Amino acid sequence: SGRNAVFALFSPQTRRVTTVIWVAFFAVMFGFYFVNSWTPKLLVTAGMTESQGVVGGLMLTLGGTFGSLLFGALTAKWAVRKVLIAFTVLSSVLMVVFISAVGVLALAFVLGVLVGMLINGCVAGLYTLAPASYAPQSRGTGVGWAIGIGRFGAILAPLAAGTLLDASWTAGQLYLGVGVVVLAA
């Protein structure tokens, strides 16, 4: 039954991988939806004009277009897990650097492309890594549940950001906090 299939994900053989993949999906999707939902507004609150904030958001999208391609190209040479770890750590660090660079427009836009590229590559990496982490008989359930847990992160990120903005968090504090969440992945 479906319930037994989910319980099987927490058998002694798969408990660790299930937990790690679920945390990674939640954290990466949290970061992905945070930057894609809030970046234009947060760039304005950090000092950019409205049109510059929109361009900053577009830079994330532009970078995201290439992120999955770059991830795939790099995994032709290195292991998926190692590339995913590098993308995740770099995403986390560059999120904080990105919001700190709003005073230097060209640098902020370049960093926006890089953040978009890296965080999108993280999503692609998880979709690549997750199926290989489960035996064929539990693969569909394992990957399906991991994606579902990731959706909780996707839903929670914009809500948490709005709540924290209402609590007077700055753009820098939000990006630092989300950088820490992504680093947990």
Short mmCIF file of C-alpha atoms in Angstrom, two decimals:
data_model
loop_
_atom_site.label_atom_id
_atom_site.label_comp_id
_atom_site.label_asym_id
_atom_site.label_seq_id
_atom_site.Cartn_x
_atom_site.Cartn_y
_atom_site.Cartn_z
CA SER A 1 0.00 0.00 0.00
CA GLY A 2 0.99 3.66 -0.30
CA ARG A 3 1.52 4.01 3.44
CA ASN A 4 3.90 1.05 3.51
CA ALA A 5 5.85 2.54 0.58
CA VAL A 6 6.39 5.77 2.54
CA PHE A 7 7.37 3.88 5.68
CA ALA A 8 9.85 1.89 3.58
CA LEU A 9 11.68 5.18 2.88
CA PHE A 10 12.62 5.17 6.57
CA SER A 11 13.90 1.61 6.74
CA PRO A 12 17.40 1.29 8.21
CA GLN A 13 18.84 1.12 4.67
CA THR A 14 17.21 4.33 3.38
CA ARG A 15 16.50 6.42 6.49
CA ARG A 16 19.63 8.56 6.18
CA VAL A 17 19.34 9.18 2.43
CA THR A 18 15.64 10.02 2.74
CA THR A 19 16.28 12.51 5.54
CA VAL A 20 19.18 14.16 3.73
CA ILE A 21 17.33 14.41 0.42
CA TRP A 22 14.20 15.80 2.07
CA VAL A 23 16.19 18.46 3.94
CA ALA A 24 18.08 19.33 0.76
CA PHE A 25 14.91 19.64 -1.32
CA PHE A 26 13.21 21.76 1.35
CA ALA A 27 16.21 24.09 1.79
CA VAL A 28 17.04 24.49 -1.90
CA MET A 29 13.43 25.10 -2.92
CA PHE A 30 13.12 27.55 -0.02
CA GLY A 31 16.11 29.48 -1.35
CA PHE A 32 15.03 29.23 -4.98
CA TYR A 33 11.53 30.58 -4.35
CA PHE A 34 12.80 33.23 -1.96
CA VAL A 35 15.20 34.75 -4.48
CA ASN A 36 12.75 34.45 -7.35
CA SER A 37 9.82 35.90 -5.39
CA TRP A 38 11.41 38.66 -3.35
CA THR A 39 14.56 39.86 -5.10
CA PRO A 40 13.12 42.83 -7.05
CA LYS A 41 11.40 44.24 -3.94
CA LEU A 42 14.36 43.60 -1.66
CA LEU A 43 16.76 45.24 -4.10
CA VAL A 44 14.59 48.36 -3.93
CA THR A 45 14.52 48.30 -0.12
CA ALA A 46 18.31 47.89 -0.18
CA GLY A 47 18.73 51.06 -2.26
CA MET A 48 18.02 50.39 -5.93
CA THR A 49 15.33 52.12 -7.97
CA GLU A 50 12.20 50.19 -8.97
CA SER A 51 13.48 49.62 -12.52
CA GLN A 52 16.90 48.51 -11.25
CA GLY A 53 15.16 46.06 -8.90
CA VAL A 54 13.23 44.60 -11.82
CA VAL A 55 16.44 44.27 -13.85
CA GLY A 56 18.07 42.56 -10.84
CA GLY A 57 15.22 40.05 -10.79
CA LEU A 58 15.64 39.49 -14.52
CA MET A 59 19.34 38.83 -13.98
CA LEU A 60 18.43 35.98 -11.62
CA THR A 61 16.14 34.53 -14.28
CA LEU A 62 18.79 34.93 -16.95
CA GLY A 63 21.31 33.13 -14.78
CA GLY A 64 18.79 30.42 -14.02
CA THR A 65 18.46 29.72 -17.73
CA PHE A 66 22.09 28.67 -17.83
CA GLY A 67 22.32 27.07 -14.38
CA SER A 68 20.94 23.68 -15.34
CA LEU A 69 23.06 23.58 -18.49
CA LEU A 70 26.20 24.42 -16.55
CA PHE A 71 25.33 21.83 -13.91
CA GLY A 72 24.92 19.16 -16.58
CA ALA A 73 28.17 20.12 -18.29
CA LEU A 74 30.10 19.96 -15.02
CA THR A 75 28.67 16.57 -14.11
CA ALA A 76 30.15 15.16 -17.30
CA LYS A 77 33.54 15.64 -15.62
CA TRP A 78 32.78 15.44 -11.87
CA ALA A 79 30.36 13.46 -9.68
CA VAL A 80 26.84 14.88 -9.38
CA ARG A 81 27.10 14.99 -5.58
CA LYS A 82 30.33 17.02 -5.63
CA VAL A 83 28.99 19.50 -8.18
CA LEU A 84 25.76 19.85 -6.18
CA ILE A 85 27.69 20.55 -2.98
CA ALA A 86 29.78 23.20 -4.76
CA PHE A 87 26.70 24.84 -6.28
CA THR A 88 24.91 24.82 -2.91
CA VAL A 89 27.79 26.37 -0.96
CA LEU A 90 28.44 28.97 -3.66
CA SER A 91 24.70 29.81 -3.84
CA SER A 92 24.62 30.39 -0.12
CA VAL A 93 27.70 32.62 -0.09
CA LEU A 94 26.80 34.58 -3.21
CA MET A 95 23.29 35.36 -1.93
CA VAL A 96 24.84 37.33 0.90
CA VAL A 97 27.44 38.98 -1.34
CA PHE A 98 24.72 39.80 -3.91
CA ILE A 99 22.52 41.81 -1.55
CA SER A 100 25.60 43.53 -0.12
CA ALA A 101 26.62 44.71 -3.61
CA VAL A 102 23.53 46.78 -4.42
CA GLY A 103 25.59 49.98 -4.30
CA VAL A 104 27.66 48.81 -7.28
CA LEU A 105 25.03 48.23 -9.93
CA ALA A 106 27.08 46.28 -12.49
CA LEU A 107 28.50 44.01 -9.78
CA ALA A 108 25.04 43.40 -8.33
CA PHE A 109 23.70 42.43 -11.75
CA VAL A 110 26.60 40.05 -12.42
CA LEU A 111 26.14 38.51 -8.99
CA GLY A 112 22.41 38.23 -9.70
CA VAL A 113 23.18 36.16 -12.79
CA LEU A 114 25.51 33.95 -10.76
CA VAL A 115 23.02 33.48 -7.91
CA GLY A 116 20.27 32.58 -10.38
CA MET A 117 22.58 30.19 -12.19
CA LEU A 118 23.75 28.46 -9.02
CA ILE A 119 20.41 28.11 -7.24
CA ASN A 120 18.76 26.83 -10.42
CA GLY A 121 21.66 24.40 -10.83
CA CYS A 122 20.97 23.18 -7.29
CA VAL A 123 17.39 22.34 -8.22
CA ALA A 124 18.57 20.50 -11.34
CA GLY A 125 21.16 18.68 -9.24
CA LEU A 126 18.60 17.45 -6.76
CA TYR A 127 16.37 16.19 -9.57
CA THR A 128 19.42 14.32 -10.89
CA LEU A 129 20.69 12.98 -7.57
CA ALA A 130 17.41 11.90 -5.95
CA PRO A 131 16.44 9.08 -8.35
CA ALA A 132 19.90 7.55 -8.15
CA SER A 133 19.64 7.52 -4.35
CA TYR A 134 16.84 4.95 -4.19
CA ALA A 135 16.45 1.35 -5.28
CA PRO A 136 14.10 0.92 -8.26
CA GLN A 137 11.22 -0.39 -6.12
CA SER A 138 11.18 2.75 -3.93
CA ARG A 139 12.44 5.33 -6.44
CA GLY A 140 9.05 6.77 -7.41
CA THR A 141 7.89 7.12 -3.83
CA GLY A 142 11.24 8.50 -2.65
CA VAL A 143 11.55 11.11 -5.38
CA GLY A 144 7.86 12.03 -5.26
CA TRP A 145 7.95 12.65 -1.53
CA ALA A 146 11.24 14.58 -1.79
CA ILE A 147 9.70 16.89 -4.39
CA GLY A 148 6.63 17.29 -2.18
CA ILE A 149 8.78 18.24 0.81
CA GLY A 150 10.56 20.71 -1.47
CA ARG A 151 7.20 22.28 -2.29
CA PHE A 152 6.70 23.00 1.41
CA GLY A 153 9.93 25.01 1.26
CA ALA A 154 8.69 26.73 -1.89
CA ILE A 155 5.46 27.73 -0.17
CA LEU A 156 7.05 28.69 3.13
CA ALA A 157 9.83 30.92 1.69
CA PRO A 158 7.69 33.79 0.38
CA LEU A 159 5.48 33.65 3.47
CA ALA A 160 8.45 33.69 5.85
CA ALA A 161 10.08 36.55 3.95
CA GLY A 162 6.92 38.65 4.15
CA THR A 163 6.51 37.92 7.84
CA LEU A 164 10.15 38.79 8.58
CA LEU A 165 9.90 42.01 6.53
CA ASP A 166 6.87 42.95 8.62
CA ALA A 167 9.06 42.27 11.68
CA SER A 168 11.56 44.87 10.35
CA TRP A 169 14.21 42.52 8.98
CA THR A 170 16.45 44.17 6.39
CA ALA A 171 17.15 42.79 2.94
CA GLY A 172 20.65 41.87 4.11
CA GLN A 173 19.32 39.97 7.11
CA LEU A 174 16.83 38.08 4.93
CA TYR A 175 19.47 37.07 2.39
CA LEU A 176 21.81 36.02 5.18
CA GLY A 177 19.07 33.92 6.75
CA VAL A 178 18.15 32.29 3.46
CA GLY A 179 21.84 31.75 2.72
CA VAL A 180 22.07 29.77 5.96
CA VAL A 181 18.97 27.74 5.00
CA VAL A 182 20.48 26.93 1.59
CA LEU A 183 23.79 26.03 3.23
CA ALA A 184 21.89 23.45 5.30
CA ALA A 185 21.13 21.66 2.03
#
